[in-house]
mmCIF file of C-alpha atoms in Angstrom:
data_model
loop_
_atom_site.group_PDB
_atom_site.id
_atom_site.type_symbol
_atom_site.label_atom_id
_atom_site.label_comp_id
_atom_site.label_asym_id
_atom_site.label_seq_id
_atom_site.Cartn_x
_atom_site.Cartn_y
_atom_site.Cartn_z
ATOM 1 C CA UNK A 1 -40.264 2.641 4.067
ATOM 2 C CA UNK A 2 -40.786 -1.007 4.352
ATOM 3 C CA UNK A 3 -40.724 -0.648 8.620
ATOM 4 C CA UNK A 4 -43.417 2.493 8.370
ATOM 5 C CA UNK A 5 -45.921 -0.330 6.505
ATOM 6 C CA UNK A 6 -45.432 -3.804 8.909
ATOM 7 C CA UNK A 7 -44.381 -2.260 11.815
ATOM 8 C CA UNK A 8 -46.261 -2.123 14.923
ATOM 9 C CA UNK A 9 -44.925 0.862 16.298
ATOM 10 C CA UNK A 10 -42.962 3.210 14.191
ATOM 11 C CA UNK A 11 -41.586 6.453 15.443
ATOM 12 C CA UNK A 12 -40.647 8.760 12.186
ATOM 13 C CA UNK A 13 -43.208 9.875 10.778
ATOM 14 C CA UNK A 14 -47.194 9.707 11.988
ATOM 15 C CA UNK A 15 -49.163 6.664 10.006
ATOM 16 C CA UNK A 16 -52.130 4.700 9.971
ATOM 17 C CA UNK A 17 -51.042 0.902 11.050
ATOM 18 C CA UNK A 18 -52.577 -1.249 8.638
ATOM 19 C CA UNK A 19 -53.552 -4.215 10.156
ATOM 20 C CA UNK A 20 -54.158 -7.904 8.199
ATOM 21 C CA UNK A 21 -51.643 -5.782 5.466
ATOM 22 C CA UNK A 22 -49.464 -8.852 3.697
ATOM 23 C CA UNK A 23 -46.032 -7.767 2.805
ATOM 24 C CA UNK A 24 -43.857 -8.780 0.297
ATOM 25 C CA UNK A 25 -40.316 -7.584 -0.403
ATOM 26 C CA UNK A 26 -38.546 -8.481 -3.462
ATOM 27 C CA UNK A 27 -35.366 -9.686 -1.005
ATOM 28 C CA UNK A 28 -33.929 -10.043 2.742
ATOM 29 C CA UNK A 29 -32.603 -6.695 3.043
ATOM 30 C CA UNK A 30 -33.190 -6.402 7.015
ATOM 31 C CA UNK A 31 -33.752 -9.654 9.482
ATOM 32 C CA UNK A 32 -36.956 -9.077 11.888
ATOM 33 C CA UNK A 33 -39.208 -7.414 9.376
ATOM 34 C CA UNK A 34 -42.715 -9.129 9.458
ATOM 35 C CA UNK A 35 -42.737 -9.813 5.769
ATOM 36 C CA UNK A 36 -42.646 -12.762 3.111
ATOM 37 C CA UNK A 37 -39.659 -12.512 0.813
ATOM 38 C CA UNK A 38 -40.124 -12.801 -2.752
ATOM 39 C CA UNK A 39 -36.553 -13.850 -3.982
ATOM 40 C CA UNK A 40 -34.703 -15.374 -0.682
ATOM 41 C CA UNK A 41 -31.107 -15.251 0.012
ATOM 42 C CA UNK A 42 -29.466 -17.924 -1.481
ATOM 43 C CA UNK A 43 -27.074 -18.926 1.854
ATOM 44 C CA UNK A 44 -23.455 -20.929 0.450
ATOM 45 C CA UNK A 45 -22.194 -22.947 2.805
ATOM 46 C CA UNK A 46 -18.843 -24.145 2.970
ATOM 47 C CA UNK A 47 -17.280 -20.912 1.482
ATOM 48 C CA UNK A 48 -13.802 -20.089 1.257
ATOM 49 C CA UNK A 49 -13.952 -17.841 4.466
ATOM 50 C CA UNK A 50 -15.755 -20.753 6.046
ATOM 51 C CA UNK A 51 -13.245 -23.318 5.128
ATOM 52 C CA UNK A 52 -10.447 -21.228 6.419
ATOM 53 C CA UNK A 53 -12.755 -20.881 9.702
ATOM 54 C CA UNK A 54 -13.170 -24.394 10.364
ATOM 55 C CA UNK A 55 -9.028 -25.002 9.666
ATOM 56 C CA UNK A 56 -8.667 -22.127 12.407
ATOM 57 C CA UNK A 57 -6.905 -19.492 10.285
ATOM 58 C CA UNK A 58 -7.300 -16.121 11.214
ATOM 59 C CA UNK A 59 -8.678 -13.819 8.842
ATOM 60 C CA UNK A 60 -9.098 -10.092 8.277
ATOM 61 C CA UNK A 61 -10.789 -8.278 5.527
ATOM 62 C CA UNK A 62 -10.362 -4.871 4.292
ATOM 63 C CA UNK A 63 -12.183 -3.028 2.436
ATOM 64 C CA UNK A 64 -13.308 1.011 1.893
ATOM 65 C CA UNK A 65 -17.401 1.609 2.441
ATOM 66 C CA UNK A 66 -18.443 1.167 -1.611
ATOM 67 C CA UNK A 67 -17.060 -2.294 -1.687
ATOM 68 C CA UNK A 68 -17.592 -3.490 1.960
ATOM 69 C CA UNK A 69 -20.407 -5.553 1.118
ATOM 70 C CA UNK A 70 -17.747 -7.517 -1.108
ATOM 71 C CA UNK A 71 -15.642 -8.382 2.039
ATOM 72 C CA UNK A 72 -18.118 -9.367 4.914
ATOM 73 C CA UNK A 73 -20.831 -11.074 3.611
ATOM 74 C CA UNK A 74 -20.838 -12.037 0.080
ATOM 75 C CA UNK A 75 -16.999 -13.306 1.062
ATOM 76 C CA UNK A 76 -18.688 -15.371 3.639
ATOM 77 C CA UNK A 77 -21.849 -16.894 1.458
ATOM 78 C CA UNK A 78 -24.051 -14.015 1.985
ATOM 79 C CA UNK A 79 -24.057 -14.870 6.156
ATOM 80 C CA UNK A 80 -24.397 -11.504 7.763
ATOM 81 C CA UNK A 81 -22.863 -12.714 10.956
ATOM 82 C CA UNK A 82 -18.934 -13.525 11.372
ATOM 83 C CA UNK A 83 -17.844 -17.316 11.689
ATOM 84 C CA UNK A 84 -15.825 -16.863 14.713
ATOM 85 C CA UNK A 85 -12.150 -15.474 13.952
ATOM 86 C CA UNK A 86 -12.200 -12.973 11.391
ATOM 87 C CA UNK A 87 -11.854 -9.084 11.789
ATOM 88 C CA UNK A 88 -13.390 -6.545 10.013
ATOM 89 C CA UNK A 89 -11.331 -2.877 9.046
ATOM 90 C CA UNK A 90 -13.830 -0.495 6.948
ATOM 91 C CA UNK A 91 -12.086 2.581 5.346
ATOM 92 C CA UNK A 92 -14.208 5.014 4.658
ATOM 93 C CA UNK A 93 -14.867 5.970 0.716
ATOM 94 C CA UNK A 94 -14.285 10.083 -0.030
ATOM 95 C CA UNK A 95 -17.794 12.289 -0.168
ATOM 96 C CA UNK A 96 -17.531 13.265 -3.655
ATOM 97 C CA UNK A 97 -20.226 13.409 -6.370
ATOM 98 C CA UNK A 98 -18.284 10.873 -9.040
ATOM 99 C CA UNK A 99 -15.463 8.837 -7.961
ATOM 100 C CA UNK A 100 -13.337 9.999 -11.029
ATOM 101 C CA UNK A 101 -12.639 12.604 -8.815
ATOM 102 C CA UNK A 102 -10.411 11.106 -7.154
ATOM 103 C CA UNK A 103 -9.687 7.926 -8.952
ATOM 104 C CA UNK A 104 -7.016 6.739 -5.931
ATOM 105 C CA UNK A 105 -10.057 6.768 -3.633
ATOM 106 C CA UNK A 106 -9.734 4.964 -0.624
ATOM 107 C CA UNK A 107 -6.549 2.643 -1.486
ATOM 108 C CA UNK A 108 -3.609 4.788 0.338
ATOM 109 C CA UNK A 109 -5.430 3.920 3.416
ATOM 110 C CA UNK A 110 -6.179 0.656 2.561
ATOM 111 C CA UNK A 111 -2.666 -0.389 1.497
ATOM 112 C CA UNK A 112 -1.433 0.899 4.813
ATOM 113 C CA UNK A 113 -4.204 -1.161 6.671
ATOM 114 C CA UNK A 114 -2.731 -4.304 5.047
ATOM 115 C CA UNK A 115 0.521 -3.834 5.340
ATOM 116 C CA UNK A 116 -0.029 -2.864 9.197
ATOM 117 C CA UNK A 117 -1.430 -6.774 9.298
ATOM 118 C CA UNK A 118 1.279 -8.240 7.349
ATOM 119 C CA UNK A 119 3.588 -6.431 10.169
ATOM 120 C CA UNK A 120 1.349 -7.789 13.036
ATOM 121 C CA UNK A 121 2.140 -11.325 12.014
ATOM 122 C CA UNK A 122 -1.396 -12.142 13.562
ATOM 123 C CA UNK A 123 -3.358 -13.149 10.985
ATOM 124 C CA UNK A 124 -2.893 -16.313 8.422
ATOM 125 C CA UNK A 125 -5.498 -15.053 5.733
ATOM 126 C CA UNK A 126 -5.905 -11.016 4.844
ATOM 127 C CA UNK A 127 -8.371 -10.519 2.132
ATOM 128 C CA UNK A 128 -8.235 -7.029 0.261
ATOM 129 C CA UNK A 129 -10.722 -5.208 -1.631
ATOM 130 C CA UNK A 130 -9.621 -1.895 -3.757
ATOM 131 C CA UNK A 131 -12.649 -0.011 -5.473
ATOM 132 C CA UNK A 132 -10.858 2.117 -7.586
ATOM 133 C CA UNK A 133 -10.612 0.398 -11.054
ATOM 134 C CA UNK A 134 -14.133 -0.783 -11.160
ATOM 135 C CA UNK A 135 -15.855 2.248 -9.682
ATOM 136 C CA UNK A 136 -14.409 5.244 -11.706
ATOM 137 C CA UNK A 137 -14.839 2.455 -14.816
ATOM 138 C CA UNK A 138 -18.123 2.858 -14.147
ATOM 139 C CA UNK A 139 -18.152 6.267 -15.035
ATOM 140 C CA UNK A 140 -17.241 5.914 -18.158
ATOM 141 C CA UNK A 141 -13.995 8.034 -17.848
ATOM 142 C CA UNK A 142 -11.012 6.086 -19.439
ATOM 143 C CA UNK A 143 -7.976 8.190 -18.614
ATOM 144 C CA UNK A 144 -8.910 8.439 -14.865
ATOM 145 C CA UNK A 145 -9.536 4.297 -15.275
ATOM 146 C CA UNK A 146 -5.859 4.336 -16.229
ATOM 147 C CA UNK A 147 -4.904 6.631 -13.729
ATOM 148 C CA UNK A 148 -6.683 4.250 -10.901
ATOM 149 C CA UNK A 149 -5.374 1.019 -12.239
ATOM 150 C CA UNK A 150 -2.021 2.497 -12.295
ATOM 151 C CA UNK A 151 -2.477 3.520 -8.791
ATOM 152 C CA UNK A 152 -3.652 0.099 -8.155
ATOM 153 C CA UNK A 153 -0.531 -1.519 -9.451
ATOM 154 C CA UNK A 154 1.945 0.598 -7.369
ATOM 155 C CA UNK A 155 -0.099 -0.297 -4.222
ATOM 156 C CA UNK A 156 -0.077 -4.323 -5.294
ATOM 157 C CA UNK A 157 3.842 -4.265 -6.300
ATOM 158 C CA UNK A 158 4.321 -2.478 -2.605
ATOM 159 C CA UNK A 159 2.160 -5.238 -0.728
ATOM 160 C CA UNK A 160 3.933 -8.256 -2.784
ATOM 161 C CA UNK A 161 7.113 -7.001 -1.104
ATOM 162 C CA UNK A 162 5.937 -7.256 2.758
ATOM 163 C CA UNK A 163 4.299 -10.824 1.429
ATOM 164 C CA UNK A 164 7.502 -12.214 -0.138
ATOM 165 C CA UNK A 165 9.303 -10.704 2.806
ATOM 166 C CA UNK A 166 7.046 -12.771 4.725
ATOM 167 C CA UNK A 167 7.580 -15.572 2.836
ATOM 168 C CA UNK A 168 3.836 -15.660 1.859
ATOM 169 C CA UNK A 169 2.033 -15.611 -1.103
ATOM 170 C CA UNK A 170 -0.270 -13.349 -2.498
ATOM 171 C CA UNK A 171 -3.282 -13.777 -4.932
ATOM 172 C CA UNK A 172 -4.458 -11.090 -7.101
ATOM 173 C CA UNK A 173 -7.909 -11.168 -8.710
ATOM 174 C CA UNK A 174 -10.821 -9.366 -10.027
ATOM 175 C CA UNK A 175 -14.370 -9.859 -10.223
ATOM 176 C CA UNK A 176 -15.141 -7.919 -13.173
ATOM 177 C CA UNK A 177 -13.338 -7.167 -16.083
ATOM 178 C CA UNK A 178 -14.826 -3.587 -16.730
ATOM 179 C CA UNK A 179 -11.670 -1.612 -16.207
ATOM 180 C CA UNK A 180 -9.919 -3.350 -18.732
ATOM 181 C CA UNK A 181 -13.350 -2.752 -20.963
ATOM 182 C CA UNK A 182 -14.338 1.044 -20.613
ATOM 183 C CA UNK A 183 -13.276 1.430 -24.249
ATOM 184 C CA UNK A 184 -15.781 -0.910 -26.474
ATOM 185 C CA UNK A 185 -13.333 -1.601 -29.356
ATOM 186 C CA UNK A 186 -16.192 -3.002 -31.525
ATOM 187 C CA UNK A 187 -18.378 -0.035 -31.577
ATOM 188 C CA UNK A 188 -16.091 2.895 -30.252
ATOM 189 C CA UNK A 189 -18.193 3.900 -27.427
ATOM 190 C CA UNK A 190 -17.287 4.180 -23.424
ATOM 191 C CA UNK A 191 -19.173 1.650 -22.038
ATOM 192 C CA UNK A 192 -20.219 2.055 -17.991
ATOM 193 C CA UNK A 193 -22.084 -1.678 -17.169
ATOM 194 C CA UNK A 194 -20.541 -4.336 -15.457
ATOM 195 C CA UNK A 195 -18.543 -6.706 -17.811
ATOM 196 C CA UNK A 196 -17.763 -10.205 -18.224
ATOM 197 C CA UNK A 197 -14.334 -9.535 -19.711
ATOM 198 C CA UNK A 198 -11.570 -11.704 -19.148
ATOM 199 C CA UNK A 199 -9.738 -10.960 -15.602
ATOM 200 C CA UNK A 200 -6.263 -11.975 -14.627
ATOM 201 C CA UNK A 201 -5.642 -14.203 -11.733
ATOM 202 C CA UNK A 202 -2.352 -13.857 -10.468
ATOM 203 C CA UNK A 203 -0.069 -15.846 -7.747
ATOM 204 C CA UNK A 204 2.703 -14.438 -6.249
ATOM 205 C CA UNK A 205 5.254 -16.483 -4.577
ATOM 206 C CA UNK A 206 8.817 -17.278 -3.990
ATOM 207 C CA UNK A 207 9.180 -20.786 -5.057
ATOM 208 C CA UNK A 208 7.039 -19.810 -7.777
ATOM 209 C CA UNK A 209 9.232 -17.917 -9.460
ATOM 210 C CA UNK A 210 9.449 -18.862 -13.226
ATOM 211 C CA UNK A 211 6.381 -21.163 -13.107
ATOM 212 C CA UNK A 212 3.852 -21.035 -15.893
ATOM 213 C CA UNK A 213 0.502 -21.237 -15.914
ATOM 214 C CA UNK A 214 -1.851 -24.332 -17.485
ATOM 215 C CA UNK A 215 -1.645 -21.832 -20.846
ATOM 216 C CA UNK A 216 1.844 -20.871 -20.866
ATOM 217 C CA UNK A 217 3.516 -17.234 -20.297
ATOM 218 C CA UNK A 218 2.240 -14.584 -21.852
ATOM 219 C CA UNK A 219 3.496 -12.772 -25.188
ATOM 220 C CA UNK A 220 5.818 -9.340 -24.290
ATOM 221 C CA UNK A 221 4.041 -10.087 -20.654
ATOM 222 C CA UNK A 222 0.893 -8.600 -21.907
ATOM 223 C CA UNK A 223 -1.980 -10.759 -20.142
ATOM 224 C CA UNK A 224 -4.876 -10.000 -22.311
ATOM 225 C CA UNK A 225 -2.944 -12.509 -25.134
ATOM 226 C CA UNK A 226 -3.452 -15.149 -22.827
ATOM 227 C CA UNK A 227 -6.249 -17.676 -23.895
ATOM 228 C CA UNK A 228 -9.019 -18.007 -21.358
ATOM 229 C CA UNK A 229 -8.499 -20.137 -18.779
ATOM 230 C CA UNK A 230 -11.091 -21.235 -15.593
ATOM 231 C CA UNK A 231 -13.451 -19.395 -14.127
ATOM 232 C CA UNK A 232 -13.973 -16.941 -11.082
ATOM 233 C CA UNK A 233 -15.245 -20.280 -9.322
ATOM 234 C CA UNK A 234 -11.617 -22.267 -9.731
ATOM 235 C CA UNK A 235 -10.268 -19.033 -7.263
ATOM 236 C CA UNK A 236 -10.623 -20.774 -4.139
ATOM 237 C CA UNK A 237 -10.537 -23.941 -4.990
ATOM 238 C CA UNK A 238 -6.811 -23.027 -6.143
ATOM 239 C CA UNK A 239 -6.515 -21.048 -2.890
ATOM 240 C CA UNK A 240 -7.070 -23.708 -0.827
ATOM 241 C CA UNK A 241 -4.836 -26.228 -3.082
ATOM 242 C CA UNK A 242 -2.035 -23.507 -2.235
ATOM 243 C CA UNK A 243 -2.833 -23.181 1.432
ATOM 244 C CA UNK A 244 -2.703 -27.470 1.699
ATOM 245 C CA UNK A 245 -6.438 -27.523 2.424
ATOM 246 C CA UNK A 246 -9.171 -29.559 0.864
ATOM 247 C CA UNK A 247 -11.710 -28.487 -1.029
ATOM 248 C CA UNK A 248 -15.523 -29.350 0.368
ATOM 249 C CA UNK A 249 -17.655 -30.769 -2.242
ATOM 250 C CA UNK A 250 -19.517 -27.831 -2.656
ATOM 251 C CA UNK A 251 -16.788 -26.259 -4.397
ATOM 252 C CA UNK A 252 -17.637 -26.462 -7.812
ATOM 253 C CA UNK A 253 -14.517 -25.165 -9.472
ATOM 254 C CA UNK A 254 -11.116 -26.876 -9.766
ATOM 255 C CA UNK A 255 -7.536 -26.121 -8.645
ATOM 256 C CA UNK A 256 -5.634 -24.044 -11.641
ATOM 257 C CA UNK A 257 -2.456 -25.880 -10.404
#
């Protein structure tokens, strides 16, 4: 709609070009569009993918079509463009009208896409994104929530086997605790929004192996008893404290190690 307003020459649909017209969108959706942004980008620099570029670690990123986004460029700082050695792998999401549907969406394929890299021995950084337990929490159905989260933990337990095989080590992390929140204990509704619940942040390796964390182990291994500790900005910092790489000073956060 935008393009049919600023646009020269616009072949859809017949229009009047309006001429001394001044545009303003409320973000950068599209580059090359003749119009003054409202709210602009805000571009990070020095960004975990970019730190891993500049140490010359290959990357690839994985991730079905609802959470793509999540993998390309908010991964990299909101840069549209890649830094030089990553690969992308989309999977596409199902056609269906609610993703409760089929609360497994698109993660058989994507487990198989990561453990085909894990096998290639080609890359030193693969960074996975599974939809499931955030997008059917969104619809507000709880026992298909459970259903994808325990889909979810089948696939993870399968990929820490290839990455212990490997002698790697695998992170786990989310970005939003609404799974673990569909239920709203305090008033007994199903709650749909986005959620600043707790999250667990998990590291799996094998000289790791009995380890606590900076708040101890967790009661009956139940992780929601564990206190609160850091924030979703101390992930990469403690990435890159794993990985023997320093963090740039625009890192913010601090190493949970």
């Amino acid at each position: 709609m935008t393009k049919s307003f600023v646009l020269p020459a616009f072949p859809k649909f017949e229009r009047t070009y309006l001429r001394n017209l001044f545009f303003v969108t409320m973000t950068d959706y599209e580059k090359e569009i003749p119009v003054v942004v409202a709210f602009p980008r805000n571009i990070i620099h020095n960004s975990l993918s970019e730190v891993l570029h500049k140490a010359e670690m290959k990357q690839i990123r994985i991730a079905e079509t609802e959470k793509y986004s999540c993998v390309t460029s908010f991964f990299s700082g909101m840069f549209e463009d890649k830094f030089g050695n990553e690969e992308f792998v989309l999977v596409p999401s199902k056609k269906v009208l609610s993703y409760n549907e089929v609360p497994e969406m698109s993660s058989n394929s994507i487990v198989k896409e990561v453990i085909k890299a894990i096998k290639s021995e080609k890359y030193d950084f693969i960074f996975a994104n599974f939809a499931n337990a955030e997008s059917v929490s969104r619809t507000g159905d709880l026992k298909n929530t459970i259903k994808a989260c325990e889909i979810l933990d089948k696939h993870l337990g399968k990929i820490a086997e290839y990455v212990l095989a490997e002698d790697g080590v695998l992170f786990i992390v989310g970005d939003s605790g609404s799974a673990e929140e569909v239920f709203n204990i305090k008033t007994g509704t199903l709650d749909k929004q986005n959620s600043n619940n707790n999250v667990p942040f998990i590291i799996i390796q094998e000289k790791l192996f009995g380890v606590s964390g900076n708040v101890g182990d967790s009661p009956d291994d139940d992780l929601s008893l564990l206190p609160k500790s850091g924030v979703l900005g101390d992930v990469a910092p403690t990435i890159l404290k794993v990985l023997g790489i320093d963090k740039p000073e625009e890192m913010t956060g601090k190493s949970l190690l």
